[in-house]
Amino acid sequence: MSLASDTGIATSAIAIVTGAGSGIGRAVALRLARDNYVVGSIDLDEEGAAATAAAIREGGGRSTFARADVTDSAMLANAVRYIVGEAETLEIVVSAAGIARGGYVHKMSEDIWDQVIAVNLKGTFLLAKHTVPLMLRSNGGAFVAISSDAGIMGAVGYGAYCASKHGVIGLVRTMALDYGARGIRSNVVCPGFVETPMAEKIFAGAPDGTMQAFEKSVPLGRFGRPQEIADAVAHLASADASYANGMVYVLDGGGSAGHYIGQARTAMI
Ligand SMILES: NC(=O)c1ccc[n+]([C@@H]2O[C@H](COP(=O)([O-])OP(=O)(O)OC[C@H]3O[C@@H](n4cnc5c(N)ncnc54)[C@H](O)[C@@H]3O)[C@@H](O)[C@H]2O)c1
C-alpha cells in the first residue's frame, strides 16, 4: 500500500472507490477528486490504482491508493483502514470493481460462476461491511454501487454476470432500508455498454459486427463514456441527491427503455 498524499487527510471528507485503476472506477475517482474529496483508490491492479492517484495529484487533488482484492475480506479491511487513517470517518463509497466472464449455463464451470459472484456481488458486500461502520461514525454518507443493465434484464451468454448484477441491486436497496434512517443513502447505477477495457475485451471475443449491432440497439446510437457514468455517481453521492435512496439509476442511452428496431422505426417519425 502506498500513501500518495500528505495533506489534510485527517480533516477532509474521504471517498473510497474500488476498481479505481481502470475504466468507470478511474473516471469516478477523478471526478470525486475534482469535487474536493480526498480519494482513496482501491484496485487489484496496483499500477492502475497508482496511475489514478498520480492523475489526481497532477490535477491538484489529494489521493491515496491501496492494492486490494475485493473478495479478500481482511485485505479489503486493511486497505479501507489505511485510506481512512486517523480520520476514522468516511463520506462516500463507490463499488466499481468488477469482472465479466461469459458462458452458457450448461457449459459454465463452477469456478467461473464462483469468481464472478465473488468479485461483483461478494466484493460489494465486503466493501459495504467494512465501510458502513465508518459512515455511521460520520453520521451519514453515500454508498453507490455500479451494477449494469444486466442487473435489470437478461444478458445472452452472461448468466453469472447477470445474476451477480441483479444481486447487487437487491443488496443495495436493502442497505437503503437498513441505513437510510442513519443518514447513509445507498443507490445503484446501471450502465449499458461503456467504452472501457472491459467492454473492449467482451467484443474482442465476439463475432465480427457484434459491437456494431449492440451500438445500433441503443437509441442514442452509441455506448456510454466513463465520464458520463462518473457524473451520475458524483450526483448521487452529492447533496444535490439528498432525497435519493434505494434508487436504481439506469444509464444506458435508452437501451432498456423498450424494444428498439433502430432506423426502420425512426424513419416513420
Ligand atoms: N464497461 C461496461 O460496458 C460496463 C457496463 C455495465 C456495468 N459495468 C460495470 O462497471 C464496473 C467497472 O467496469 P469497467 O468497465 O470500468 O471495467 P474495467 O475492467 O475497465 O475496470 C474494472 C477494474 O476492477 C478491478 N478489479 C477486478 N477484479 C478486482 C478485484 N477482485 N479486486 C479489486 N479490483 C478488481 C480491475 O483491476 C479494474 O481496474 C464493473 O462493475 C462492471 O461490471 C461495466
Tab-separated table of C-alpha atoms and ligand atoms in Angstrom, residues 18-27 42-46 48-49 66-72 76 95-101 115 118-120 123-124 145-150 161 164-165 168 189-203 223-224 226 229 251, ligand 1:
chain	number	residue	atom	x	y	z
A	18	THR	CA	-12.916	0.239	-5.747
A	19	GLY	CA	-11.953	-0.678	-9.292
A	20	ALA	CA	-10.380	2.780	-9.474
A	21	GLY	CA	-7.462	1.516	-11.551
A	22	SER	CA	-9.392	1.497	-14.825
A	23	GLY	CA	-12.484	2.494	-16.747
A	24	ILE	CA	-15.527	3.647	-14.803
A	25	GLY	CA	-13.861	3.452	-11.365
A	26	ARG	CA	-10.982	5.642	-12.535
A	27	ALA	CA	-13.375	8.216	-14.012
A	42	ILE	CA	-8.549	0.557	-4.345
A	43	ASP	CA	-7.765	-1.979	-7.050
A	44	LEU	CA	-6.267	-5.407	-7.516
A	45	ASP	CA	-4.096	-3.781	-10.158
A	46	GLU	CA	-1.688	-1.688	-8.094
A	48	GLY	CA	-3.664	1.124	-12.274
A	49	ALA	CA	-4.587	2.455	-8.834
A	66	ALA	CA	-4.103	0.697	-1.959
A	67	ARG	CA	-3.875	-2.654	-3.696
A	68	ALA	CA	-6.598	-4.994	-2.515
A	69	ASP	CA	-8.710	-7.830	-3.799
A	70	VAL	CA	-12.356	-7.011	-3.027
A	71	THR	CA	-13.036	-10.725	-2.485
A	72	ASP	CA	-10.481	-10.870	0.353
A	76	LEU	CA	-10.004	-5.048	1.857
A	95	SER	CA	-18.134	-0.046	-5.581
A	96	ALA	CA	-16.894	-0.213	-9.174
A	97	ALA	CA	-14.568	-3.232	-9.130
A	98	GLY	CA	-15.990	-5.888	-11.386
A	99	ILE	CA	-15.321	-8.632	-13.882
A	100	ALA	CA	-17.329	-10.002	-16.808
A	101	ARG	CA	-16.990	-13.659	-17.771
A	115	GLN	CA	-15.317	-15.968	-9.430
A	118	ALA	CA	-17.241	-13.332	-5.610
A	119	VAL	CA	-15.921	-10.177	-7.271
A	120	ASN	CA	-19.150	-8.483	-8.324
A	123	GLY	CA	-16.990	-7.740	-3.272
A	124	THR	CA	-19.788	-5.180	-3.000
A	145	ALA	CA	-22.631	0.569	-6.458
A	146	ILE	CA	-22.113	0.056	-10.170
A	147	SER	CA	-24.455	-2.694	-11.299
A	148	SER	CA	-25.345	-2.921	-15.003
A	149	ASP	CA	-28.269	-3.035	-17.419
A	150	ALA	CA	-27.636	-6.770	-16.881
A	161	TYR	CA	-22.582	-11.763	-14.570
A	164	SER	CA	-24.276	-11.023	-9.796
A	165	LYS	CA	-25.542	-7.654	-11.021
A	168	VAL	CA	-26.014	-6.042	-6.280
A	189	VAL	CA	-26.108	2.941	-11.160
A	190	CYS	CA	-26.829	0.539	-14.028
A	191	PRO	CA	-24.830	1.436	-17.132
A	192	GLY	CA	-25.357	-0.103	-20.535
A	193	PHE	CA	-22.157	-0.711	-22.510
A	194	VAL	CA	-19.461	1.828	-21.657
A	195	GLU	CA	-16.226	2.412	-23.571
A	196	THR	CA	-13.766	0.753	-21.154
A	197	PRO	CA	-11.247	-2.105	-21.292
A	198	MET	CA	-13.997	-4.439	-20.001
A	199	ALA	CA	-16.263	-3.726	-22.973
A	200	GLU	CA	-13.293	-3.937	-25.371
A	201	LYS	CA	-12.479	-7.406	-24.039
A	202	ILE	CA	-16.083	-8.588	-24.354
A	203	PHE	CA	-16.296	-7.553	-28.016
A	223	PHE	CA	-22.054	3.392	-25.985
A	224	GLY	CA	-21.597	5.421	-22.811
A	226	PRO	CA	-16.798	6.548	-18.387
A	229	ILE	CA	-21.211	7.325	-15.559
A	251	LEU	CA	-27.856	4.935	-17.628
B	1	LIG	N1	-17.874	-1.293	-19.365
B	1	LIG	C1	-19.126	-1.640	-19.459
B	1	LIG	O1	-19.680	-1.774	-20.557
B	1	LIG	C2	-19.952	-1.835	-18.205
B	1	LIG	C3	-21.349	-1.855	-18.320
B	1	LIG	C4	-22.129	-2.039	-17.196
B	1	LIG	C5	-21.517	-2.192	-15.954
B	1	LIG	N2	-20.160	-2.187	-15.864
B	1	LIG	C6	-19.590	-2.360	-14.532
B	1	LIG	O2	-18.807	-1.232	-14.207
B	1	LIG	C7	-17.774	-1.602	-13.300
B	1	LIG	C8	-16.447	-1.092	-13.832
B	1	LIG	O3	-16.189	-1.761	-15.065
B	1	LIG	P1	-15.225	-1.157	-16.186
B	1	LIG	O4	-15.949	-1.246	-17.460
B	1	LIG	O5	-14.658	0.120	-15.735
B	1	LIG	O6	-14.134	-2.338	-16.203
B	1	LIG	P2	-12.537	-2.286	-16.192
B	1	LIG	O7	-12.140	-3.684	-16.480
B	1	LIG	O8	-12.045	-1.196	-17.043
B	1	LIG	O9	-12.223	-1.929	-14.672
B	1	LIG	C9	-12.518	-2.811	-13.623
B	1	LIG	C10	-11.478	-2.632	-12.528
B	1	LIG	O10	-11.818	-3.525	-11.458
B	1	LIG	C11	-10.605	-4.099	-10.987
B	1	LIG	N3	-10.856	-5.385	-10.351
B	1	LIG	C12	-11.259	-6.546	-10.942
B	1	LIG	N4	-11.329	-7.512	-10.038
B	1	LIG	C13	-10.971	-6.976	-8.841
B	1	LIG	C14	-10.843	-7.488	-7.532
B	1	LIG	N5	-11.087	-8.777	-7.254
B	1	LIG	N6	-10.469	-6.643	-6.534
B	1	LIG	C15	-10.194	-5.340	-6.803
B	1	LIG	N7	-10.282	-4.807	-8.025
B	1	LIG	C16	-10.663	-5.619	-9.039
B	1	LIG	C17	-9.738	-4.276	-12.234
B	1	LIG	O11	-8.365	-4.430	-11.909
B	1	LIG	C18	-10.046	-2.995	-12.989
B	1	LIG	O12	-9.157	-1.970	-12.652
B	1	LIG	C19	-17.848	-3.127	-13.187
B	1	LIG	O13	-18.554	-3.468	-12.013
B	1	LIG	C20	-18.638	-3.534	-14.399
B	1	LIG	O14	-19.302	-4.749	-14.221
B	1	LIG	C21	-19.359	-2.002	-16.956
